[in-house]
Short mmCIF file of C-alpha atoms and ligand atoms in Angstrom, two decimals:
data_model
loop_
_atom_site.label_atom_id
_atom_site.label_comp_id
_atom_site.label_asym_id
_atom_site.label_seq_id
_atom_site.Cartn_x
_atom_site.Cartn_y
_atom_site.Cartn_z
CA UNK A 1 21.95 -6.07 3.77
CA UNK A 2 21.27 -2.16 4.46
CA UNK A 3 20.40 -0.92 8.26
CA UNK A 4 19.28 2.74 9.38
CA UNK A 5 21.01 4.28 12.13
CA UNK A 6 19.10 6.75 14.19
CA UNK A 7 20.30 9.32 16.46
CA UNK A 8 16.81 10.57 18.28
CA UNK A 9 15.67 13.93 19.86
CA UNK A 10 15.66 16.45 17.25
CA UNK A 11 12.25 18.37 16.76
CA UNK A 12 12.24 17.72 12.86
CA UNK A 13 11.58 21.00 10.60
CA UNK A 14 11.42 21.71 7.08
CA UNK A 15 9.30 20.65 4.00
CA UNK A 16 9.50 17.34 2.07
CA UNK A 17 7.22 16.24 -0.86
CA UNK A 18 5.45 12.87 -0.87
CA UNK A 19 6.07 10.30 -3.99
CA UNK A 20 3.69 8.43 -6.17
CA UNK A 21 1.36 6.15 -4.37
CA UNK A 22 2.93 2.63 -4.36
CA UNK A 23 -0.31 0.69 -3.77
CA UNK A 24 -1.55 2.74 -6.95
CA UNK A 25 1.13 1.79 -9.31
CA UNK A 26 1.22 -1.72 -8.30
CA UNK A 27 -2.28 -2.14 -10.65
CA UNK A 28 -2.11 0.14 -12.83
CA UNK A 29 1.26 -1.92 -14.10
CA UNK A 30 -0.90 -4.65 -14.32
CA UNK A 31 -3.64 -2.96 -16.59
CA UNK A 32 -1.12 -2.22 -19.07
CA UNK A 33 -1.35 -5.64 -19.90
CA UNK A 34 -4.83 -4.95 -21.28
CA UNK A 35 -4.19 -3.31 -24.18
CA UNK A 36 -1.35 -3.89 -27.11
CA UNK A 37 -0.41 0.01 -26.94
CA UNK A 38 2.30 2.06 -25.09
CA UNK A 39 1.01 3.23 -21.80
CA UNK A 40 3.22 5.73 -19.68
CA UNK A 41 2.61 6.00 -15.98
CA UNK A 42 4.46 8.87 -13.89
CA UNK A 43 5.00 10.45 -10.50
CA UNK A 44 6.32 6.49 -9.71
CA UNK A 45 8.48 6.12 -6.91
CA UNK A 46 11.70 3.95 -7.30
CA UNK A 47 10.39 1.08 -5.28
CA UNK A 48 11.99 -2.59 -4.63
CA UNK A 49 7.58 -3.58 -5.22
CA UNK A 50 7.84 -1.22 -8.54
CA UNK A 51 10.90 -2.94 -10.03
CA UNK A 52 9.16 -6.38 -8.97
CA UNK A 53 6.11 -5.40 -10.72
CA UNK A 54 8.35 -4.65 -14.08
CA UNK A 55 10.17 -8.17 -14.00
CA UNK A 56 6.43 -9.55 -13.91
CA UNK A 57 5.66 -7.62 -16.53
CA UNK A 58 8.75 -8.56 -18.40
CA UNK A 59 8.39 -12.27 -17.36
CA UNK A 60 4.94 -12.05 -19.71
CA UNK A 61 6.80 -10.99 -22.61
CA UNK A 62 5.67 -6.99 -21.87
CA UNK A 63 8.43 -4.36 -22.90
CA UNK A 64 8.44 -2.47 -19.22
CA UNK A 65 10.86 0.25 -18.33
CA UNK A 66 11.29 2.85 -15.28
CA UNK A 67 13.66 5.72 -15.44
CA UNK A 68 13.13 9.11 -13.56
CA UNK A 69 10.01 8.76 -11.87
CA UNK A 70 7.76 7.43 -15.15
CA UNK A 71 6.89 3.66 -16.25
CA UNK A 72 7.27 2.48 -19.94
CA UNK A 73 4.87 -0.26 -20.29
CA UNK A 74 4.15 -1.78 -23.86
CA UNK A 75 2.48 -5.57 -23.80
CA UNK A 76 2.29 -5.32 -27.55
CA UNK A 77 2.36 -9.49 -27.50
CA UNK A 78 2.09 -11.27 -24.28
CA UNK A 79 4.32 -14.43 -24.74
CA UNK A 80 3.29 -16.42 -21.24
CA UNK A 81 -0.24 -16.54 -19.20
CA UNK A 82 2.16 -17.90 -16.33
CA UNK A 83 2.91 -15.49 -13.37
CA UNK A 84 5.39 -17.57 -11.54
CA UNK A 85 5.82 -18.59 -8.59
CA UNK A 86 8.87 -17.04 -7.57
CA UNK A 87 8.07 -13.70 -8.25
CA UNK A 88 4.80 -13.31 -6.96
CA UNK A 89 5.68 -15.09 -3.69
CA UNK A 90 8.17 -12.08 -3.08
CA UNK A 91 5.29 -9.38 -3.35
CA UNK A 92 1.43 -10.27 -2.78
CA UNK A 93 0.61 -7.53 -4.74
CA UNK A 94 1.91 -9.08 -8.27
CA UNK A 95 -1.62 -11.57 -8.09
CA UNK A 96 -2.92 -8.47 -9.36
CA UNK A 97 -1.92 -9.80 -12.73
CA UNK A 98 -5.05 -12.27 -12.90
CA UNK A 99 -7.50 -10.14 -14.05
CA UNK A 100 -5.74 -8.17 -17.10
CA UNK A 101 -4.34 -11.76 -18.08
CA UNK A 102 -7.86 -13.35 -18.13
CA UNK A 103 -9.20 -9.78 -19.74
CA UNK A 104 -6.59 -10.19 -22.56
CA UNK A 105 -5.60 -13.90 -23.09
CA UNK A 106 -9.05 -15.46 -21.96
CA UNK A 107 -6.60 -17.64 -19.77
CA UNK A 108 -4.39 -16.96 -16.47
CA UNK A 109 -2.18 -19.33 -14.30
CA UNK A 110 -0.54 -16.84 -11.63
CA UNK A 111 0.83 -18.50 -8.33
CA UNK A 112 -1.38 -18.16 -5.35
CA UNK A 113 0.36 -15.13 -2.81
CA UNK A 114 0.79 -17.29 0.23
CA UNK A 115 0.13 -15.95 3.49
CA UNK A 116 2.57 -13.43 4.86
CA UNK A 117 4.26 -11.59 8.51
CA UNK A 118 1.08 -9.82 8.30
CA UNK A 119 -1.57 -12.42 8.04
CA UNK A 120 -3.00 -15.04 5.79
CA UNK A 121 -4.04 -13.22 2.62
CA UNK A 122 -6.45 -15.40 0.91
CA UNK A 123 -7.72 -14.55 -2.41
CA UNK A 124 -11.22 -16.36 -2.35
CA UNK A 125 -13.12 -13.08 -3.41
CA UNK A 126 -10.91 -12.29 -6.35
CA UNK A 127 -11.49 -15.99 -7.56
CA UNK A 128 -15.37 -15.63 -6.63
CA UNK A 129 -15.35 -12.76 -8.77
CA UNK A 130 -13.86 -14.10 -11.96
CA UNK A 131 -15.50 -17.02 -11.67
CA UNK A 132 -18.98 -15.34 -12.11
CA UNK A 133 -17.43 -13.64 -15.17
CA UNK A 134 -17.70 -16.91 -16.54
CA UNK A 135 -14.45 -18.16 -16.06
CA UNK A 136 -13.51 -21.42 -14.90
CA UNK A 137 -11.21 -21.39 -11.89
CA UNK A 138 -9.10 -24.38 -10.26
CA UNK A 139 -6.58 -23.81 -8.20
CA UNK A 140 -3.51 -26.78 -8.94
CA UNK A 141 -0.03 -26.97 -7.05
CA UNK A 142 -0.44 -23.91 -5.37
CA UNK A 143 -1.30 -21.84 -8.95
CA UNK A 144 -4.65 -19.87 -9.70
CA UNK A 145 -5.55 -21.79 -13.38
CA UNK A 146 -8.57 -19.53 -15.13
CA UNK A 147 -9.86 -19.83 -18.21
CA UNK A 148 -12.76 -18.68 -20.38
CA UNK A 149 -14.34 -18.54 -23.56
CA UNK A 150 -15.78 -15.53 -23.44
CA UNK A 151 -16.23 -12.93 -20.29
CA UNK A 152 -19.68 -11.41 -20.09
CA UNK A 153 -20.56 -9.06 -17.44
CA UNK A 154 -22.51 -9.88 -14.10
CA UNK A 155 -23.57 -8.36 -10.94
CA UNK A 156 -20.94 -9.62 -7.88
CA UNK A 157 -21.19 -9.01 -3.89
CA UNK A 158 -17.15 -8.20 -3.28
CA UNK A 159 -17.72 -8.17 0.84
CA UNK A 160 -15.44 -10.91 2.90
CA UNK A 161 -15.47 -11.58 6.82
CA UNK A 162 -12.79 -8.68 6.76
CA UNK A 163 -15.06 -6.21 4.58
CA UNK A 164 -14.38 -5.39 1.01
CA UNK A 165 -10.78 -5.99 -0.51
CA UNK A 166 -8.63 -3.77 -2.62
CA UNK A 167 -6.85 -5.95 -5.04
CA UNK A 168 -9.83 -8.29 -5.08
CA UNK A 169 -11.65 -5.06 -6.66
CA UNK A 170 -9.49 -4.32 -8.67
CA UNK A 171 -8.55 -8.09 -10.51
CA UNK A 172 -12.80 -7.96 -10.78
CA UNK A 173 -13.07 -4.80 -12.23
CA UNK A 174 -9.72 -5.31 -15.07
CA UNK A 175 -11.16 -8.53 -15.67
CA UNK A 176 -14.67 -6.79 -16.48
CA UNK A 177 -13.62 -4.37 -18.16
CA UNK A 178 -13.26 -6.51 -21.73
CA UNK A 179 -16.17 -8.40 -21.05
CA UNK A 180 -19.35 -8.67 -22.89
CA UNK A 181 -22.35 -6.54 -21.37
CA UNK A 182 -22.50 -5.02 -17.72
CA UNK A 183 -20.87 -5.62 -14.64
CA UNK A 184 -21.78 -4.39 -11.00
CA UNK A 185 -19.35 -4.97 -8.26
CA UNK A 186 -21.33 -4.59 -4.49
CA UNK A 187 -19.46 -3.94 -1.86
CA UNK A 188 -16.23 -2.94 -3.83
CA UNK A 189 -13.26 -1.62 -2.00
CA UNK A 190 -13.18 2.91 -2.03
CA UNK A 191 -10.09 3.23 -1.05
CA UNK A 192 -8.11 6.28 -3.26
CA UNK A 193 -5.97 3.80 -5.27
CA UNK A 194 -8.91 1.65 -6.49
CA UNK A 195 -10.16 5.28 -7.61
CA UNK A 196 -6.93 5.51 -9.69
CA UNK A 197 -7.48 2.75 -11.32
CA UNK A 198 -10.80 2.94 -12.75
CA UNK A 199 -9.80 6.83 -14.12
CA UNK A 200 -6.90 4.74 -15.52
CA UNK A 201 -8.84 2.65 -16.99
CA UNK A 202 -11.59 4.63 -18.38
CA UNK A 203 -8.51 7.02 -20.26
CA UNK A 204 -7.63 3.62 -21.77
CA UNK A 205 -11.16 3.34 -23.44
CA UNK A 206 -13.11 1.38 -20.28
CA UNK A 207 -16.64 2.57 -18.78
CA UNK A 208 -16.28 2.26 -15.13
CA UNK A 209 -18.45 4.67 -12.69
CA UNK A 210 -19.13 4.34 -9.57
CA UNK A 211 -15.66 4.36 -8.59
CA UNK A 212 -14.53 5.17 -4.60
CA UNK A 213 -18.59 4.14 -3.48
CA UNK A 214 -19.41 0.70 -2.65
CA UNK A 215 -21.10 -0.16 -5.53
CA UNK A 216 -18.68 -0.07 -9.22
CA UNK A 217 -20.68 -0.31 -12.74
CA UNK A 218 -18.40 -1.77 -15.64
CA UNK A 219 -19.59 -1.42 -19.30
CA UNK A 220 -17.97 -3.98 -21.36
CA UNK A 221 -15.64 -2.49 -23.83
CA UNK A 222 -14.29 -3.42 -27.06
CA UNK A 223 -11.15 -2.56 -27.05
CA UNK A 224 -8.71 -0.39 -24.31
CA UNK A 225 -5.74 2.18 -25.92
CA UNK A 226 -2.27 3.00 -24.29
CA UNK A 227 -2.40 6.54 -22.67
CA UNK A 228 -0.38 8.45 -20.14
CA UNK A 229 -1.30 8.97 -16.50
CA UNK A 230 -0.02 10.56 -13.30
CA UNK A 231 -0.63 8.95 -10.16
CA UNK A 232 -1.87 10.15 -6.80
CA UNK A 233 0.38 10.69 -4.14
CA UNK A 234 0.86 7.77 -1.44
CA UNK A 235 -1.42 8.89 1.41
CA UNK A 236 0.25 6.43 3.63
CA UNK A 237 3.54 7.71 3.03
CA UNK A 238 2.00 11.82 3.74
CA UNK A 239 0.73 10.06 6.81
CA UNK A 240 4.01 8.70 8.21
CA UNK A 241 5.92 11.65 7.31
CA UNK A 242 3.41 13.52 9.44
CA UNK A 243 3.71 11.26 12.50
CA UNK A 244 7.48 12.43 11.89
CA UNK A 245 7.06 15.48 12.27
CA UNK A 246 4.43 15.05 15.09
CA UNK A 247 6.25 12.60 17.49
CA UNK A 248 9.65 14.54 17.61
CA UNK A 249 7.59 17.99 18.17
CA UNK A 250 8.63 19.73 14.98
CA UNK A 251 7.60 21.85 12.37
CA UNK A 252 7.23 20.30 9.02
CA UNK A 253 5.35 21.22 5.94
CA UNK A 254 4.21 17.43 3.82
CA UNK A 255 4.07 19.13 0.12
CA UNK A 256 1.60 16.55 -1.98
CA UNK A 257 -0.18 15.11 1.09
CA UNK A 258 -4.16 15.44 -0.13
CA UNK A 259 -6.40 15.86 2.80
CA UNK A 260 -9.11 14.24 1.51
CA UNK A 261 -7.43 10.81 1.48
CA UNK A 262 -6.42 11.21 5.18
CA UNK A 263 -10.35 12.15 6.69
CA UNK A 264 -9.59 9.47 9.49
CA UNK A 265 -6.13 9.64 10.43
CA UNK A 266 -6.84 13.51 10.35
CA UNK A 267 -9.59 12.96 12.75
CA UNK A 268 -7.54 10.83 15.10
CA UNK A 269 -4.55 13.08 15.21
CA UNK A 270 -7.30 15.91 15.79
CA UNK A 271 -8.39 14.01 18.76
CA UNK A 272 -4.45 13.41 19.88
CA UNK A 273 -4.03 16.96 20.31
CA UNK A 274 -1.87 17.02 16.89
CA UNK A 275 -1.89 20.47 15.51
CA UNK A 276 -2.22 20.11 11.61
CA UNK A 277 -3.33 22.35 9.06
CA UNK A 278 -3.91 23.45 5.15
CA UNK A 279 -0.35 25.31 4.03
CA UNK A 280 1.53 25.58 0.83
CA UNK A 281 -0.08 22.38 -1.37
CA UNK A 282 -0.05 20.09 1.53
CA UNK A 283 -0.39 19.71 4.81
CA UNK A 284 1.77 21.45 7.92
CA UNK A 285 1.99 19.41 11.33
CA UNK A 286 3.05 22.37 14.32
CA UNK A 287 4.41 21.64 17.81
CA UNK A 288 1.52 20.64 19.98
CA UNK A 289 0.88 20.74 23.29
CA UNK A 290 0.05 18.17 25.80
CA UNK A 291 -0.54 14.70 23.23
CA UNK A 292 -3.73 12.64 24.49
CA UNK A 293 -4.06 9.12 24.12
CA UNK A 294 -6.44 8.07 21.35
CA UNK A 295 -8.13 4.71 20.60
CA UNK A 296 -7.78 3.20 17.00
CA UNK A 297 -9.61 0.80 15.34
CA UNK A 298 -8.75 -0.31 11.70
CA UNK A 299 -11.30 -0.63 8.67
CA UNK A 300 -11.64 -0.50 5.18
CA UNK A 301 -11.25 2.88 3.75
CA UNK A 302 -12.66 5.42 4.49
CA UNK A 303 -11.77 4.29 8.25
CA UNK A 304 -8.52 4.33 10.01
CA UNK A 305 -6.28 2.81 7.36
CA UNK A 306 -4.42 -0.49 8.32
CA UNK A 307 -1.16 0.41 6.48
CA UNK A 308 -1.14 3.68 9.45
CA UNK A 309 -1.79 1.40 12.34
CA UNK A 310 2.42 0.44 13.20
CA UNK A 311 2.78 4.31 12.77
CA UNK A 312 0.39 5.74 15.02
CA UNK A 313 1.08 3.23 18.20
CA UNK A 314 4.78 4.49 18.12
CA UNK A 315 3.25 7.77 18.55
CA UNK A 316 0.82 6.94 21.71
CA UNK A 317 3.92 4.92 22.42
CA UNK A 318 5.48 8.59 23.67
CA UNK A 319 1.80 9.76 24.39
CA UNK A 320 1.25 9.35 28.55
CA UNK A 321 -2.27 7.78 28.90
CA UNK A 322 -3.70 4.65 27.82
CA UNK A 323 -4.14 3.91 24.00
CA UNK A 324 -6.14 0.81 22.92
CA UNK A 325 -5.83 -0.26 19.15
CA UNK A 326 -7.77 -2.52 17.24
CA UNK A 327 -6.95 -4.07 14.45
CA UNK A 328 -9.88 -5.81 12.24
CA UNK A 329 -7.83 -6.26 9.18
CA UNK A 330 -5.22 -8.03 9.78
CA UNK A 331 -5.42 -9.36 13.55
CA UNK A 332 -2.18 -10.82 13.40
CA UNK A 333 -0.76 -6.88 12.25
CA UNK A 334 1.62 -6.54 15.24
CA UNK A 335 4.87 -7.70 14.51
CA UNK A 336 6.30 -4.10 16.12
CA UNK A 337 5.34 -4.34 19.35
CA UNK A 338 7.91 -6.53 20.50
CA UNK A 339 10.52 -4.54 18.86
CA UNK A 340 8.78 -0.96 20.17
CA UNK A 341 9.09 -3.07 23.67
CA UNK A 342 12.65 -3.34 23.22
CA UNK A 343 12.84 0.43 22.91
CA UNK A 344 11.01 0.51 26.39
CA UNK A 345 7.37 1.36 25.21
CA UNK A 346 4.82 -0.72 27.30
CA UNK A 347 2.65 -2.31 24.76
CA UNK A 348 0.45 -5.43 26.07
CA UNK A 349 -1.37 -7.61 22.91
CA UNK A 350 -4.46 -9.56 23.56
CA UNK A 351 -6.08 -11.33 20.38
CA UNK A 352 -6.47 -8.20 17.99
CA UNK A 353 -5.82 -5.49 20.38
CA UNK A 354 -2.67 -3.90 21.61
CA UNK A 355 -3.24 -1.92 24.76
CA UNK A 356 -0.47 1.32 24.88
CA UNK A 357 0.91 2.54 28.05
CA UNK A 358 2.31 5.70 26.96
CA UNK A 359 6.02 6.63 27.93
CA UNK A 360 7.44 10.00 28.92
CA UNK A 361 10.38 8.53 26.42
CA UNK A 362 11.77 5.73 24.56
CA UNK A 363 15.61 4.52 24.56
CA UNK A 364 17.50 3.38 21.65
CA UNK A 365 17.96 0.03 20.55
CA UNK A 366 18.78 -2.07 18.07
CA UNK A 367 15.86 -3.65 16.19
CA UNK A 368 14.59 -5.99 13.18
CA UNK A 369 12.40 -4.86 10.85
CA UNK A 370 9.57 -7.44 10.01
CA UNK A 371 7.60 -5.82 7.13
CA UNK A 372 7.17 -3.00 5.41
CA UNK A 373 4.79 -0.73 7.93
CA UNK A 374 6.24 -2.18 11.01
CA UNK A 375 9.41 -0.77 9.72
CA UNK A 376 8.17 2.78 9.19
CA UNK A 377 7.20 2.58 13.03
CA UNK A 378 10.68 1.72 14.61
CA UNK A 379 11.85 4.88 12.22
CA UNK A 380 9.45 7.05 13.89
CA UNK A 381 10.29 5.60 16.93
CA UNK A 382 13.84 5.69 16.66
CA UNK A 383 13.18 9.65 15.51
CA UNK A 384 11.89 10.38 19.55
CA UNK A 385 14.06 7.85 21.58
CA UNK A 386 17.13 8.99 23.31
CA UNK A 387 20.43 7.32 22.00
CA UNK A 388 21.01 5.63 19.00
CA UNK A 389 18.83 3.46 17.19
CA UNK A 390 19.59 0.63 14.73
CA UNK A 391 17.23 -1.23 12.67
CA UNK A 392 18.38 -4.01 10.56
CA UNK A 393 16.51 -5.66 7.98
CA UNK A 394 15.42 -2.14 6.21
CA UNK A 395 14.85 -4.04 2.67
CA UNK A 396 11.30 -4.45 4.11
CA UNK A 397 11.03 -0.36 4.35
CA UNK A 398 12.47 -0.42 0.82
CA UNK A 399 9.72 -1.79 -0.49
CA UNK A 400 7.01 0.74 -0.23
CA UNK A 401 8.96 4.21 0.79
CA UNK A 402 11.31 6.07 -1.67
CA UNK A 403 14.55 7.30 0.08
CA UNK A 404 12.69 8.03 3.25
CA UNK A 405 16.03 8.36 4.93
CA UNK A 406 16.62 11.21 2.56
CA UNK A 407 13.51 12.68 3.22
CA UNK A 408 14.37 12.77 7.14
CA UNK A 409 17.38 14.29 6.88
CA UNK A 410 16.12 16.71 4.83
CA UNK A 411 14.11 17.76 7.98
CA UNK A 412 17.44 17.32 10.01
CA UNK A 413 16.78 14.01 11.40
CA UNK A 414 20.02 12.42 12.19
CA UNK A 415 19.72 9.23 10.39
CA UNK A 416 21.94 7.43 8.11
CA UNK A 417 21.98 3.86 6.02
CA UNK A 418 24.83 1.55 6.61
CA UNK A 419 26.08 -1.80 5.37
CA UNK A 420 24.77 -4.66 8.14
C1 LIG B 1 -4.11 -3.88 -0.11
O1 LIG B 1 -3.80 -5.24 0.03
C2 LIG B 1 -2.81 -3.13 0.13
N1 LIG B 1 -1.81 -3.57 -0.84
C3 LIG B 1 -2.32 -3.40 1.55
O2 LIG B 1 -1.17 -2.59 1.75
C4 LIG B 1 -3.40 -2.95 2.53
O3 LIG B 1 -2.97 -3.25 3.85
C5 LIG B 1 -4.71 -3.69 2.22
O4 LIG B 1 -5.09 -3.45 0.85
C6 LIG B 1 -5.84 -3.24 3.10
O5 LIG B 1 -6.03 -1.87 2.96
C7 LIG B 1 -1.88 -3.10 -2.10
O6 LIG B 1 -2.76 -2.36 -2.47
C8 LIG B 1 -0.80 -3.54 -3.03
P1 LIG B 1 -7.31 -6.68 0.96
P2 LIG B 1 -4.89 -6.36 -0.38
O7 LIG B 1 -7.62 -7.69 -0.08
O8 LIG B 1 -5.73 -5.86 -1.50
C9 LIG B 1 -9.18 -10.17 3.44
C10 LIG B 1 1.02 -2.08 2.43
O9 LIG B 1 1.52 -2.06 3.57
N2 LIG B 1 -9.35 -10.84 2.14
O10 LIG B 1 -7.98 -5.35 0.90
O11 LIG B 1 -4.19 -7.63 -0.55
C11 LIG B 1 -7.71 -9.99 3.82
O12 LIG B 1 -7.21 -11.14 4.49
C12 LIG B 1 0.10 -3.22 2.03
O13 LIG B 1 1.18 -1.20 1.55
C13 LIG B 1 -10.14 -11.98 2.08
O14 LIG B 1 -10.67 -12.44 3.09
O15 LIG B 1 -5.76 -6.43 0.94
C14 LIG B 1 -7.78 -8.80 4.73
O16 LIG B 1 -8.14 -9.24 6.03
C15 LIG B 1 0.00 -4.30 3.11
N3 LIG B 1 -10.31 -12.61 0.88
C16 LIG B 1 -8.91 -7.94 4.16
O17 LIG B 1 -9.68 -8.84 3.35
C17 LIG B 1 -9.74 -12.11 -0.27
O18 LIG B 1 -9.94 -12.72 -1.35
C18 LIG B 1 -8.44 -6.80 3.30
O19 LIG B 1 -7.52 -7.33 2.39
C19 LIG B 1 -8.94 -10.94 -0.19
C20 LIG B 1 -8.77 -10.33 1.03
#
């Protein structure tokens, strides 16, 4: 196994670009399944979850290829309805494969995801959905088993006791999208991925609108065609790569970072004292003065974004003050703040709140990453700390950021990957 090393305290300066969104090609590898033509995705990022999503694909008797940044996906015969266990258990994301199996085939079994570090996951509102398509759903040894005759269109409330949900949305709405008549999804998820999806979608034949407000209208289609499509760039990723640049005091221009996908962690770094502004195709994060301590709370998009939450405590981590963060998607979301403790921050947890006593500075430790976001935080926190840092376990960081060491050093971050 891989670790990063960190040597902290340089101001980072420079100009990186920002990859493909990973929680935007996750799905739109799954639609591919809907239709027996070539479909070419691009501006993918080589991602452990991307390569995960291909074996699926594979393991369904799709042709699926990556090479330089673009996705080869042809499903001109689907040989298995069975999404195994195995696989999906290594990446929640791959359940994603229910609704363009039950679309296409009619029939799906695809392993339930299992809870994981960062909470239970349950899936009750992606089978609530296709069950009022008309399918019948049972869930045996741990699998999702749907089948139906035919699909035909009906109007679904989306909203859980955590809000809406993203991949519930979207295994609704690629389910719908073959099915007879009209569909309205209430209280669908907006955030800019599920966007991506529908305009995937719709250049593969479907009639979605409504997509990126809470309410998504389907027409039933006959038929979907392969087509080519370029995917937005990952707004989390522009959004860590400017708390880089932020928490070591540097100068860096985020090429590909669209403001309009970051309106609330904008606003919060506004209120931080962050100084951030339009430059060059992205966005430029300057030395600020004096930080302030800010308090988060997470929620469905367009609020504070979850997947930002690890990020932005390692930053009021360094920020003197008291930070409070709440976290109302995932209560259990705090796997980091032991391991920030071990770099000396002073972060106390109480149910779904973590309250930040900000630190002039942080010292270098060696740390475990737990999951994916929770690793992007010890890297910005091993960025600021004095001494070296070492986090082990960076297969988790693998997952969802492309080379990000790279990136870093390209900004002159002193950071290197060695063998554990
Ligand atoms: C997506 O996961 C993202 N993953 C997650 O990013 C992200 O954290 C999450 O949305 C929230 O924004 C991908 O897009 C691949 P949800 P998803 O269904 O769709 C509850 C990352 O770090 N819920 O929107 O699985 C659920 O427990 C990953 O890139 C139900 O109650 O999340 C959670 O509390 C981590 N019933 C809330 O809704 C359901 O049937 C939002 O979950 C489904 C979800």
């Amino acid at each position: 196994m891989d670790k990063l090393v960190i040597e902290g305290g340089i101001s980072l300066k420079g100009a990186v670009t920002v990859s493909g969104a990973k929680n935007s090609v996750l799905p739109l590898l799954s639609a591919c399944l809907l239709t027996n033509e070539r479909c070419r995705i691009k501006n993918v990022p080589n991602l452990r979850d991307v390569i995960t999503m291909i074996k699926i694909l594979r393991s369904l008797g799709a042709y699926a290829e990556y090479s330089n940044g673009e996705v080869i996906v042809e499903a001109k015969t689907i040989k298995s309805h069975i999404a195994d266990y195995k696989l999906v258990s290594t990446m929640r994301a791959s359940f994603c494969v229910l609704g363009p199996l039950l679309g296409r085939l009619r029939k799906a079994k695809v392993s339930l995801p299992g809870g994981c570090i960062i909470g239970v996951r349950p899936v009750d509102l992606h089978l609530k959905g296709i069950k009022a398509l008309g399918a019948k759903v049972e869930v045996q040894a741990g699998y999702a088993v749907v089948e139906a005759k035919g699909l035909r269109g009906a109007h679904i409330y989306l909203g859980g006791v955590f809000g809406s949900s993203v991949l519930a949305t979207d295994n609704v709405m690629m389910a719908a999208v073959l099915a007879k008549g009209k569909t309205v999804i209430e209280s669908a998820a907006c955030e800019p991925e599920v966007v991506d999806l529908a305009n995937f979608l719709n250049k593969m034949g479907a009639k979605i609108k409504g997509q990126g407000t809470p309410c998504i209208e389907i027409e039933g289609a006959r038929h979907l065609h392969g087509t080519d499509y370029h995917i937005v760039p990952d707004r989390i990723e522009a959004g860590t790569l400017i708390l880089a640049g932020a928490i070591t005091g540097g100068d860096c221009l985020v090429r590909g970072a669209f403001k309009e996908h970051l309106g609330a962690v904008l606003d919060k770094l506004d209120e931080a004292g962050v100084r951030i502004e339009d430059a060059d195709g992205g966005l430029r994060v300057r030395p600020s003065k004096k930080l302030k301590p800010v308090n988060v709370t997470t929620l469905p998009y367009p609020g504070f974004p979850t997947d930002m939450q690890a990020q932005i405590m390692s930053l009021m981590s360094v920020t003197p003050g008291i930070s409070i963060i709440t976290e109302k998607i995932y209560p259990d979301r705090f796997m980091h703040v032991s391991e920030l403790n071990r770099m000396g921050a002073n972060i106390m947890r109480e149910g779904p709140h973590a309250i930040i006593e900000g630190r002039k500075s942080l010292s270098g430790a060696p740390v475990m990453a737990s999951d994916l976001r929770a690793s992007a935080a010890l890297v910005l926190a091993g960025l600021v700390a004095k001494g070296k840092t070492e986090i082990s376990r960076i297969y988790h960081l693998d997952r969802g950021y492309e080379n990000l060491e790279i990136k870093l050093q390209k900004l002159g971050a002193r950071i290197w990957r060695e063998k554990e």
